[in-house]
């Protein structure tokens, strides 16, 4: 779709300029597509971004600012066909060509701000696509500055020397500022590039984790994906976004990976081209490099939430309801063995952490994880973490080893971060031999699929058992399955709560107590639906009063309190 820009410059006739989709610089500079010879306009004043669906304007740090509908803007702003933009003394309006077939009247600057309409809840607009030409220019400049930094400072020697991290950072910053001062004095720094921003970006790439540093500090970002040096994606509110951040080259990405894995005593090279690690804050990291990756080094960082979510947070964001939270709390207090199931990224570990918060403070709890993510507030918690093999391929301690060892540590509850192999057999045996009230997670797409997954994992233990014996172990060990899913709109919700009731012949019998029913999609693409009761009563309902607990029977009636 093309656009029509109606331009009104004082002392000149009104002009209409057709423009295709793209990014256009506005200012006094010779490189600007919309050049305005006006002292009130900066060399690079603003940028107009035209996409097939929307028009946007962004101020580039101009001295007088960019005004939209008589309001100074501080961030990229969406333009409607009736929006008036002021750049210095010049005003313009941007309209789709289909909406403006004939000459449009010249826009006039508004004399006073129009009264704002009542606030309306809208989904945040998608960010404009990054300007690839500007990103490439920035990458080239950063590469040249980094080469000069390496010439003046032996970064590898300094990083491994006895100097502190603070001293290393100070030397790098001082050297970078000196280099940029020399480049700026020669007039060799391209216009539109902020020297202070370049110092911070180069500092991050040289000493810290490069362009991803800003996303690690951004609480709205939940996952960071580096697909080679030129493409950095992030996940916000369950949706992926391509950012304007890039690395200088593949060597820069490799340097970041080395800074992550080296302190943990792990390595990544052609003989071991992938690695799992974690950052100091607990964020999980996976890296894979050529020759396995055909697009260059790839890094995936799943961020560790700075604040532990609570049951109340889950109610607020719609993961579950207060009634479901109350039911699962009773299940934990009754020492029911619970399996949390779901796909990758569905929020299983977060849900497991919330359920663990219901465990009484008098219990001794052992947590077993590949990477320590659970954060429990109880006073008596022993945390165990698996260990990968060392450089010689020896010394590995698996989840299964830790589960076996945990049985000798007098646990009241065992929490396994995830069962994915032979440890499932040891976990089932622990649940069946007095360690009830245990919790774990499993990758599965439905409660019924959990049974098949557990059966397969038991077979992976190497112990040859008949199918019926395995199913009997599962039926007597697992009491409740909580199924969580990541829906199409990016939200994470509990979609089923099921109870295993026993065996009939060769099959495990289970019943859904609660199920999520989708009713539609709203105008903003959000899933509409409700987690409601199916009408089935849990088999342990009659035992609640003997344990000093209670639940409203209406909770299990369709259309009841759930």
Coordinates of C-alpha atoms in Angstrom, one line a residue, residues 27-309:
X27 CA 15.4 17.0 8.5
X28 CA 17.8 19.6 7.1
X29 CA 20.5 17.0 6.2
X30 CA 21.3 16.2 2.6
X31 CA 20.6 12.5 3.2
X32 CA 17.0 13.2 4.3
X33 CA 14.2 12.0 2.0
X34 CA 11.9 14.8 3.3
X35 CA 14.4 17.7 3.4
X36 CA 13.2 20.8 5.2
X37 CA 15.4 23.9 4.9
X38 CA 14.4 25.5 8.1
X39 CA 16.6 26.6 11.1
X40 CA 14.1 25.1 13.5
X41 CA 14.6 21.7 12.1
X42 CA 17.5 19.5 13.1
X43 CA 19.9 17.8 10.6
X44 CA 18.2 14.5 11.4
X45 CA 15.0 15.5 13.0
X46 CA 12.5 12.6 12.7
X47 CA 11.9 9.4 10.9
X48 CA 8.7 8.4 9.0
X49 CA 8.0 4.7 8.9
X50 CA 5.4 3.4 6.5
X51 CA 4.3 -0.3 6.7
X52 CA 1.6 -2.1 4.7
X53 CA -0.8 -1.6 7.7
X54 CA 0.3 1.5 9.6
X55 CA 2.2 4.8 9.5
X56 CA 4.5 5.8 12.3
X57 CA 6.7 8.8 13.2
X58 CA 9.8 8.7 15.5
X59 CA 11.7 11.7 16.9
X60 CA 15.5 11.3 16.4
X61 CA 16.6 13.4 19.4
X62 CA 15.9 16.7 17.7
X63 CA 16.5 20.0 19.4
X64 CA 12.9 21.2 19.1
X65 CA 11.1 17.9 19.2
X66 CA 8.4 16.4 17.0
X67 CA 4.8 17.3 17.7
X68 CA 1.8 15.1 17.0
X69 CA -1.6 16.7 17.5
X70 CA 0.0 19.5 19.5
X71 CA 1.7 17.0 21.8
X72 CA 5.5 16.4 22.0
X73 CA 6.2 12.8 21.4
X74 CA 8.8 10.7 23.4
X75 CA 8.5 7.4 21.5
X76 CA 7.5 6.0 18.2
X77 CA 3.9 7.1 17.5
X78 CA 1.2 5.7 15.3
X79 CA -0.3 8.1 12.7
X80 CA -4.0 8.1 11.8
X81 CA -5.2 9.7 8.5
X82 CA -6.4 12.7 10.5
X83 CA -3.3 13.1 12.6
X84 CA -1.3 16.3 12.2
X85 CA 2.5 16.2 12.6
X86 CA 4.6 19.3 13.2
X87 CA 8.3 19.4 12.5
X88 CA 9.5 22.9 13.2
X89 CA 7.3 25.3 11.3
X90 CA 6.3 22.6 8.8
X91 CA 3.2 20.5 9.2
X92 CA 2.1 17.4 7.3
X93 CA -0.5 14.6 7.3
X94 CA 0.0 11.0 6.1
X95 CA -2.9 9.2 4.5
X96 CA -3.3 5.9 2.6
X97 CA -3.6 6.7 -1.1
X98 CA -6.8 4.7 -1.4
X99 CA -8.3 7.0 1.3
X100 CA -7.1 10.2 -0.5
X101 CA -7.6 9.9 -4.2
X102 CA -8.0 13.6 -4.8
X103 CA -6.2 16.7 -3.5
X104 CA -6.5 16.9 0.3
X105 CA -6.9 20.2 2.1
X106 CA -3.7 21.7 3.6
X107 CA -3.4 20.7 7.2
X108 CA -3.4 23.6 9.7
X109 CA -1.6 23.5 13.0
X110 CA -4.1 23.3 15.8
X111 CA -4.4 26.4 17.9
X112 CA -5.0 24.4 21.1
X113 CA -4.9 20.7 22.0
X114 CA -8.1 18.9 21.3
X115 CA -9.7 17.4 24.3
X116 CA -8.6 13.8 24.7
X117 CA -11.2 11.1 24.4
X118 CA -11.9 8.8 27.2
X119 CA -9.2 6.2 27.7
X120 CA -9.9 3.0 25.8
X121 CA -8.2 -0.3 26.5
X122 CA -6.3 -1.3 23.5
X123 CA -3.7 -3.9 22.7
X124 CA -0.3 -2.3 22.4
X125 CA 0.5 -1.5 18.8
X126 CA 3.2 -3.7 17.2
X127 CA 6.6 -1.9 17.0
X128 CA 7.7 -0.6 13.6
X129 CA 10.1 -2.8 11.6
X130 CA 13.7 -2.0 12.3
X131 CA 15.5 0.2 9.8
X132 CA 17.9 -2.3 8.3
X133 CA 20.1 0.4 6.6
X134 CA 20.6 2.2 9.8
X135 CA 21.3 -1.1 11.7
X136 CA 23.9 -2.1 9.1
X137 CA 25.6 1.3 9.4
X138 CA 25.6 1.0 13.2
X139 CA 27.1 -2.5 13.0
X140 CA 29.9 -1.4 10.7
X141 CA 30.8 1.5 12.9
X142 CA 30.8 -0.7 16.0
X143 CA 33.0 -3.3 14.3
X144 CA 35.6 -0.6 13.5
X145 CA 35.5 0.8 17.0
X146 CA 35.8 -2.6 18.5
X147 CA 38.9 -3.4 16.4
X148 CA 40.5 -0.2 17.7
X149 CA 39.6 -1.1 21.3
X150 CA 41.2 -4.5 20.9
X151 CA 44.4 -2.9 19.6
X152 CA 44.6 -0.6 22.6
X153 CA 43.5 -3.1 25.2
X154 CA 44.3 -6.8 25.5
X155 CA 40.8 -7.8 26.6
X156 CA 41.4 -11.5 26.9
X157 CA 44.5 -10.9 29.1
X158 CA 42.7 -8.4 31.2
X159 CA 39.6 -10.6 31.7
X160 CA 41.7 -13.4 33.0
X161 CA 44.0 -11.3 35.1
X162 CA 43.6 -10.5 38.8
X163 CA 42.0 -7.1 38.3
X164 CA 38.4 -6.7 39.5
X165 CA 35.4 -6.6 37.2
X166 CA 34.9 -2.9 38.2
X167 CA 38.5 -2.0 37.2
X168 CA 38.1 -3.9 33.9
X169 CA 34.9 -2.0 33.2
X170 CA 36.4 1.3 34.0
X171 CA 39.4 0.8 31.7
X172 CA 37.2 -0.3 28.8
X173 CA 34.8 2.7 29.2
X174 CA 37.7 5.2 29.4
X175 CA 39.3 3.7 26.3
X176 CA 36.1 3.7 24.4
X177 CA 35.4 7.3 25.2
X178 CA 38.9 8.3 24.1
X179 CA 38.4 6.5 20.8
X180 CA 35.0 8.1 20.2
X181 CA 36.3 11.5 21.1
X182 CA 39.0 11.2 18.5
X183 CA 36.6 9.9 15.8
X184 CA 34.1 12.7 16.6
X185 CA 36.8 15.4 16.5
X186 CA 37.8 14.2 13.0
X187 CA 34.1 14.4 11.9
X188 CA 34.3 10.7 11.0
X189 CA 31.3 9.6 13.1
X190 CA 28.2 9.3 10.9
X191 CA 25.3 11.5 11.8
X192 CA 22.5 10.0 13.8
X193 CA 24.7 7.8 15.9
X194 CA 24.8 8.7 19.6
X195 CA 28.4 8.4 21.0
X196 CA 27.2 7.7 24.6
X197 CA 24.9 4.9 23.3
X198 CA 27.8 3.4 21.2
X199 CA 30.0 3.4 24.3
X200 CA 27.4 1.4 26.3
X201 CA 26.8 -1.1 23.4
X202 CA 30.5 -1.7 22.9
X203 CA 31.0 -2.0 26.6
X204 CA 28.3 -4.6 26.8
X205 CA 29.7 -6.6 23.8
X206 CA 33.3 -6.4 25.2
X207 CA 32.7 -7.1 28.9
X208 CA 29.1 -8.2 29.4
X209 CA 26.5 -10.0 27.3
X210 CA 26.3 -7.6 24.3
X211 CA 22.9 -6.4 23.0
X212 CA 20.9 -8.8 25.2
X213 CA 21.9 -6.8 28.3
X214 CA 19.1 -4.3 27.8
X215 CA 16.6 -7.2 27.4
X216 CA 17.8 -8.9 30.6
X217 CA 16.9 -5.7 32.4
X218 CA 13.5 -5.4 30.7
X219 CA 10.9 -7.0 32.9
X220 CA 8.4 -7.3 30.0
X221 CA 10.8 -9.6 28.1
X222 CA 10.4 -13.3 29.1
X223 CA 12.7 -15.0 26.5
X224 CA 15.6 -13.9 24.3
X225 CA 16.6 -15.7 21.1
X226 CA 19.8 -14.9 19.2
X227 CA 19.6 -16.4 15.7
X228 CA 23.1 -15.7 14.4
X229 CA 24.7 -12.2 14.7
X230 CA 22.1 -10.3 12.7
X231 CA 18.7 -11.4 14.2
X232 CA 17.8 -11.0 17.9
X233 CA 14.2 -11.9 18.9
X234 CA 12.5 -11.4 22.2
X235 CA 9.2 -12.7 23.6
X236 CA 6.8 -10.1 25.2
X237 CA 3.4 -11.1 26.5
X238 CA 3.7 -14.4 24.8
X239 CA 4.5 -13.0 21.3
X240 CA 7.8 -12.9 19.4
X241 CA 9.3 -9.6 18.2
X242 CA 12.3 -9.0 16.0
X243 CA 14.4 -6.3 17.6
X244 CA 16.8 -3.7 16.1
X245 CA 19.7 -5.1 18.1
X246 CA 22.5 -7.0 16.3
X247 CA 26.0 -8.3 17.0
X248 CA 29.0 -7.2 15.1
X249 CA 29.8 -10.7 13.8
X250 CA 29.8 -14.4 14.8
X251 CA 32.9 -13.9 16.9
X252 CA 31.0 -11.5 19.1
X253 CA 28.2 -14.0 19.7
X254 CA 30.8 -16.7 20.5
X255 CA 32.5 -14.3 23.0
X256 CA 29.2 -13.8 24.8
X257 CA 28.6 -17.6 25.0
X258 CA 32.1 -18.1 26.4
X259 CA 31.4 -15.5 29.1
X260 CA 28.3 -17.4 30.1
X261 CA 29.8 -21.0 30.2
X262 CA 33.4 -20.4 31.3
X263 CA 32.5 -19.5 35.0
X264 CA 30.5 -22.7 35.2
X265 CA 33.4 -24.9 34.1
X266 CA 31.8 -25.8 30.8
X267 CA 32.9 -25.6 27.3
X268 CA 31.6 -25.2 23.8
X269 CA 33.6 -25.9 20.6
X270 CA 33.4 -28.1 17.5
X271 CA 33.8 -31.3 19.6
X272 CA 31.0 -30.2 22.0
X273 CA 28.9 -27.8 19.8
X274 CA 26.0 -27.2 22.2
X275 CA 25.7 -26.5 25.9
X276 CA 23.1 -25.8 28.7
X277 CA 24.0 -23.2 31.3
X278 CA 22.5 -20.6 33.5
X279 CA 23.2 -17.0 34.3
X280 CA 23.9 -15.6 37.8
X281 CA 20.2 -14.7 38.2
X282 CA 19.1 -18.2 37.4
X283 CA 18.0 -17.6 33.8
X284 CA 18.4 -20.8 31.7
X285 CA 20.7 -20.6 28.6
X286 CA 21.1 -23.0 25.7
X287 CA 23.7 -22.4 23.0
X288 CA 24.4 -24.3 19.8
X289 CA 27.1 -23.4 17.3
X290 CA 28.3 -24.5 13.8
X291 CA 28.6 -27.0 12.4
X292 CA 25.3 -28.1 13.9
X293 CA 23.8 -24.6 13.4
X294 CA 23.8 -23.5 9.8
X295 CA 23.1 -19.8 10.5
X296 CA 25.8 -19.2 13.0
X297 CA 25.9 -19.3 16.8
X298 CA 22.4 -19.5 18.3
X299 CA 21.5 -18.7 21.9
X300 CA 18.2 -19.0 23.8
X301 CA 17.8 -17.4 27.2
X302 CA 14.7 -18.1 29.3
X303 CA 14.7 -15.4 31.8
X304 CA 14.4 -16.0 35.5
X305 CA 11.6 -13.9 37.0
X306 CA 12.9 -11.4 39.5
X307 CA 9.7 -11.7 41.5
X308 CA 8.1 -15.0 42.5
X309 CA 4.5 -15.3 41.3

